[in-house]
Coordinates of C-alpha atoms in Angstrom, one line a residue:
M1 CA 9.6 -1.0 13.4
N2 CA 8.9 -3.6 10.7
K3 CA 5.3 -5.0 11.3
A4 CA 5.6 -8.6 11.0
A5 CA 8.9 -8.1 13.9
E6 CA 6.2 -7.5 15.6
G7 CA 4.5 -10.7 16.5
P8 CA 1.4 -12.6 16.1
K9 CA -0.2 -8.9 17.1
G10 CA 1.4 -7.7 14.1
L11 CA 1.4 -10.0 11.4
I12 CA -2.3 -10.1 12.1
R13 CA -2.8 -6.4 11.3
Q14 CA -0.1 -6.7 8.5
T15 CA -2.9 -9.6 7.3
N16 CA -6.4 -8.1 7.6
E17 CA -5.6 -4.2 6.2
A18 CA -3.8 -6.1 2.6
L19 CA -7.2 -8.2 2.9
I20 CA -9.0 -4.3 3.1
L21 CA -6.9 -3.0 0.9
S22 CA -7.8 -5.3 -1.5
A23 CA -11.1 -5.4 -1.3
A24 CA -11.0 -1.8 -1.0
E25 CA -9.3 -1.4 -4.6
K26 CA -11.8 -4.0 -6.3
V27 CA -14.7 -2.2 -4.3
F28 CA -14.3 1.0 -4.9
A29 CA -12.7 0.8 -9.1
R30 CA -16.1 -1.2 -9.6
A31 CA -18.1 1.6 -7.8
G32 CA -15.9 5.2 -8.1
F33 CA -15.3 6.8 -4.0
A34 CA -18.6 8.2 -3.9
G35 CA -20.6 4.7 -4.6
A36 CA -18.4 2.6 -2.4
T37 CA -19.3 2.0 1.5
M38 CA -18.1 0.7 4.1
A39 CA -20.1 -2.4 4.8
N40 CA -19.6 -3.4 0.9
I41 CA -15.6 -3.3 1.9
A42 CA -16.5 -5.3 4.1
E43 CA -18.2 -7.3 2.9
A44 CA -15.7 -7.9 -0.1
S45 CA -12.3 -8.9 2.4
G46 CA -14.7 -11.3 4.1
L47 CA -14.0 -9.5 7.7
P48 CA -16.4 -7.3 9.9
K49 CA -17.0 -3.5 9.0
A50 CA -15.5 -2.6 12.6
N51 CA -12.0 -3.7 11.5
L52 CA -12.8 -1.4 9.1
H53 CA -12.6 0.7 11.0
Y54 CA -10.1 0.1 13.7
Y55 CA -7.8 -0.6 11.3
F56 CA -8.6 3.0 8.7
G57 CA -10.8 5.0 10.7
S58 CA -12.8 6.3 7.8
K59 CA -13.8 6.2 3.8
D60 CA -11.6 8.8 3.6
V61 CA -8.3 7.4 5.3
L62 CA -8.8 3.6 3.2
Y63 CA -9.4 5.1 -0.5
R64 CA -6.1 7.9 0.3
A65 CA -5.2 4.9 1.6
V66 CA -5.9 2.4 -1.1
L67 CA -3.6 5.2 -3.8
A68 CA -0.5 5.3 -2.5
R69 CA -0.6 1.5 -2.4
I70 CA -1.4 1.5 -6.0
L71 CA 1.0 4.7 -6.7
E72 CA 4.4 3.0 -3.7
D73 CA 3.5 -0.7 -6.3
W74 CA 4.2 0.9 -9.3
L75 CA 6.5 2.8 -8.4
V76 CA 9.2 -0.4 -7.1
P77 CA 10.3 -1.8 -10.6
T78 CA 11.9 2.3 -11.3
H79 CA 14.6 0.4 -9.0
G80 CA 15.8 -0.6 -12.3
I81 CA 16.3 1.9 -13.1
T82 CA 20.0 3.0 -12.7
L83 CA 23.2 4.6 -15.3
E84 CA 24.8 1.2 -13.7
A85 CA 22.4 -0.7 -15.4
E86 CA 22.2 -1.6 -19.0
P87 CA 19.6 0.5 -20.8
R88 CA 17.9 -2.4 -22.7
A89 CA 17.5 -4.7 -20.5
A90 CA 16.2 -1.9 -17.6
I91 CA 13.3 -0.4 -19.8
E92 CA 12.5 -3.8 -20.9
Q93 CA 12.2 -4.9 -17.0
Y94 CA 10.1 -2.1 -16.1
I95 CA 8.0 -2.1 -19.3
R96 CA 7.1 -5.8 -18.2
A97 CA 6.5 -4.9 -14.4
K98 CA 4.1 -2.6 -15.9
M99 CA 2.2 -5.1 -18.3
A100 CA 1.8 -7.4 -15.1
L101 CA 0.7 -4.4 -12.9
S102 CA -2.0 -4.2 -15.9
A103 CA -2.5 -8.4 -16.0
Q104 CA -2.3 -9.0 -12.1
R105 CA -4.1 -5.7 -10.5
P106 CA -6.7 -4.2 -13.2
D107 CA -8.7 -2.8 -10.9
G108 CA -5.5 -0.9 -8.9
S109 CA -4.7 0.8 -12.2
K110 CA -8.4 2.5 -12.4
V111 CA -8.8 3.8 -9.1
F112 CA -6.2 5.8 -10.3
A113 CA -7.6 5.9 -13.3
N114 CA -10.7 7.5 -11.9
E115 CA -9.0 9.6 -9.9
L116 CA -6.5 11.4 -12.1
L117 CA -9.8 12.3 -13.9
H118 CA -11.7 13.8 -11.9
G119 CA -8.9 15.9 -10.9
A120 CA -6.8 13.9 -8.4
P121 CA -8.4 15.8 -5.4
V122 CA -6.7 13.7 -2.7
I123 CA -3.5 12.7 -4.4
K124 CA -2.1 15.9 -5.9
Q125 CA 0.3 16.0 -3.6
L126 CA 1.9 13.4 -4.4
L127 CA 2.1 13.7 -8.3
A128 CA 3.4 16.8 -7.8
T129 CA 6.3 15.3 -4.2
E130 CA 6.7 12.1 -5.0
L131 CA 5.6 10.8 -8.6
R132 CA 7.4 13.8 -9.8
R133 CA 10.7 13.6 -8.2
M134 CA 10.7 9.7 -9.4
V135 CA 10.4 11.2 -12.7
Q136 CA 13.4 13.2 -13.0
E137 CA 15.9 10.7 -10.8
K138 CA 14.4 8.1 -14.1
A139 CA 14.9 10.4 -16.3
A140 CA 18.6 12.5 -15.7
V141 CA 19.8 8.5 -15.6
V142 CA 18.4 8.0 -18.8
Q143 CA 18.9 11.9 -20.7
A144 CA 22.6 10.1 -19.1
W145 CA 22.1 7.1 -21.7
V146 CA 21.5 9.2 -24.6
N147 CA 24.5 11.8 -24.0
A148 CA 26.7 8.8 -23.4
G149 CA 25.8 7.1 -26.9
R150 CA 24.5 4.3 -25.0
M151 CA 20.9 4.1 -27.3
A152 CA 18.8 7.1 -29.8
P153 CA 18.1 10.5 -28.9
V154 CA 14.2 10.5 -26.5
D155 CA 12.8 13.0 -25.1
S156 CA 13.8 11.0 -21.3
V157 CA 10.5 12.8 -19.6
H158 CA 8.4 12.1 -21.7
L159 CA 9.4 8.1 -22.4
F160 CA 8.0 7.7 -19.2
F161 CA 4.7 9.1 -20.0
T162 CA 4.5 6.5 -23.2
I163 CA 5.2 3.8 -20.6
W164 CA 2.6 4.4 -19.2
A165 CA -0.3 4.9 -21.8
A166 CA 0.7 1.8 -23.4
T167 CA 0.9 0.2 -20.4
Q168 CA -2.0 0.8 -18.1
T169 CA -4.2 0.7 -21.5
Y170 CA -4.7 -3.0 -20.8
A171 CA -6.3 -2.9 -17.8
D172 CA -7.9 1.4 -18.1
F173 CA -9.5 0.0 -21.0
D174 CA -9.8 -3.8 -21.0
V175 CA -12.7 -3.9 -22.1
Q176 CA -12.7 -1.9 -25.2
V177 CA -9.6 -4.3 -26.3
S178 CA -11.2 -7.1 -25.4
A179 CA -14.3 -6.3 -27.7
V180 CA -11.3 -5.7 -30.4
L181 CA -10.2 -8.7 -29.8
D182 CA -13.7 -10.5 -29.5
T183 CA -12.5 -13.0 -26.0
D184 CA -16.0 -11.2 -22.8
T185 CA -12.0 -10.9 -21.1
L186 CA -8.9 -10.6 -21.3
Q187 CA -6.2 -13.5 -20.9
A188 CA -3.0 -15.1 -19.9
P189 CA -1.8 -15.2 -24.0
D190 CA -3.9 -12.0 -24.8
Y191 CA -1.3 -10.0 -22.0
T192 CA 1.0 -12.1 -24.0
R193 CA 1.4 -10.7 -27.0
A194 CA 0.5 -7.3 -25.6
T195 CA 3.4 -7.2 -23.7
E196 CA 6.3 -8.2 -25.8
H197 CA 3.8 -5.9 -28.4
V198 CA 4.8 -3.0 -26.2
V199 CA 8.3 -3.7 -25.5
S200 CA 9.6 -3.7 -29.1
L201 CA 7.4 -0.9 -30.0
I202 CA 9.9 1.2 -27.1
L203 CA 13.1 -0.8 -27.6
R204 CA 13.1 0.1 -30.6
G205 CA 12.0 3.9 -30.7
C206 CA 14.4 3.8 -28.1
G207 CA 16.7 2.8 -30.7
L208 CA 17.8 -1.0 -28.1

């Protein structure tokens, strides 16, 4: 049953969990798993520490929930990559969605990247199952487009790696990008410029 359909208590729980997950995403991005505390996250969320333990039980469970939410949000934009879709529009939409996530939720990307840099001890199973299945499914669609002459020959799996690298760098390495662009932080015009560049580069590489 949808939580929103459970009445006021369900809505309160849904709201509080969202607040906690968003706050935890920020704290884990800045302090890492080891450096983050439930007290820090409670302060960032504006909720009592007891609420965090009530909804998630422990820091470990909360960390897993944060990672799962990030991965889920990253997978949603792939839904437009279908056999019936127009290749250019589908790939462009996916790139733009990934760039938007990097701009709007850079902390989520940093938490995910830090987990991977440490060998993915928490989400390795998710990577080998859910993420792998998604890539296989969508790569098969891209390969079908190639076989039908609807786009240039590309490695359909490595295309996704390329998109991830090109889009997530603006979140994971925003300090480096900002320094080179001589700005304190990346602003909307910077993301617009970057998005148009990445879209153009990848679409041309795909012959679209």
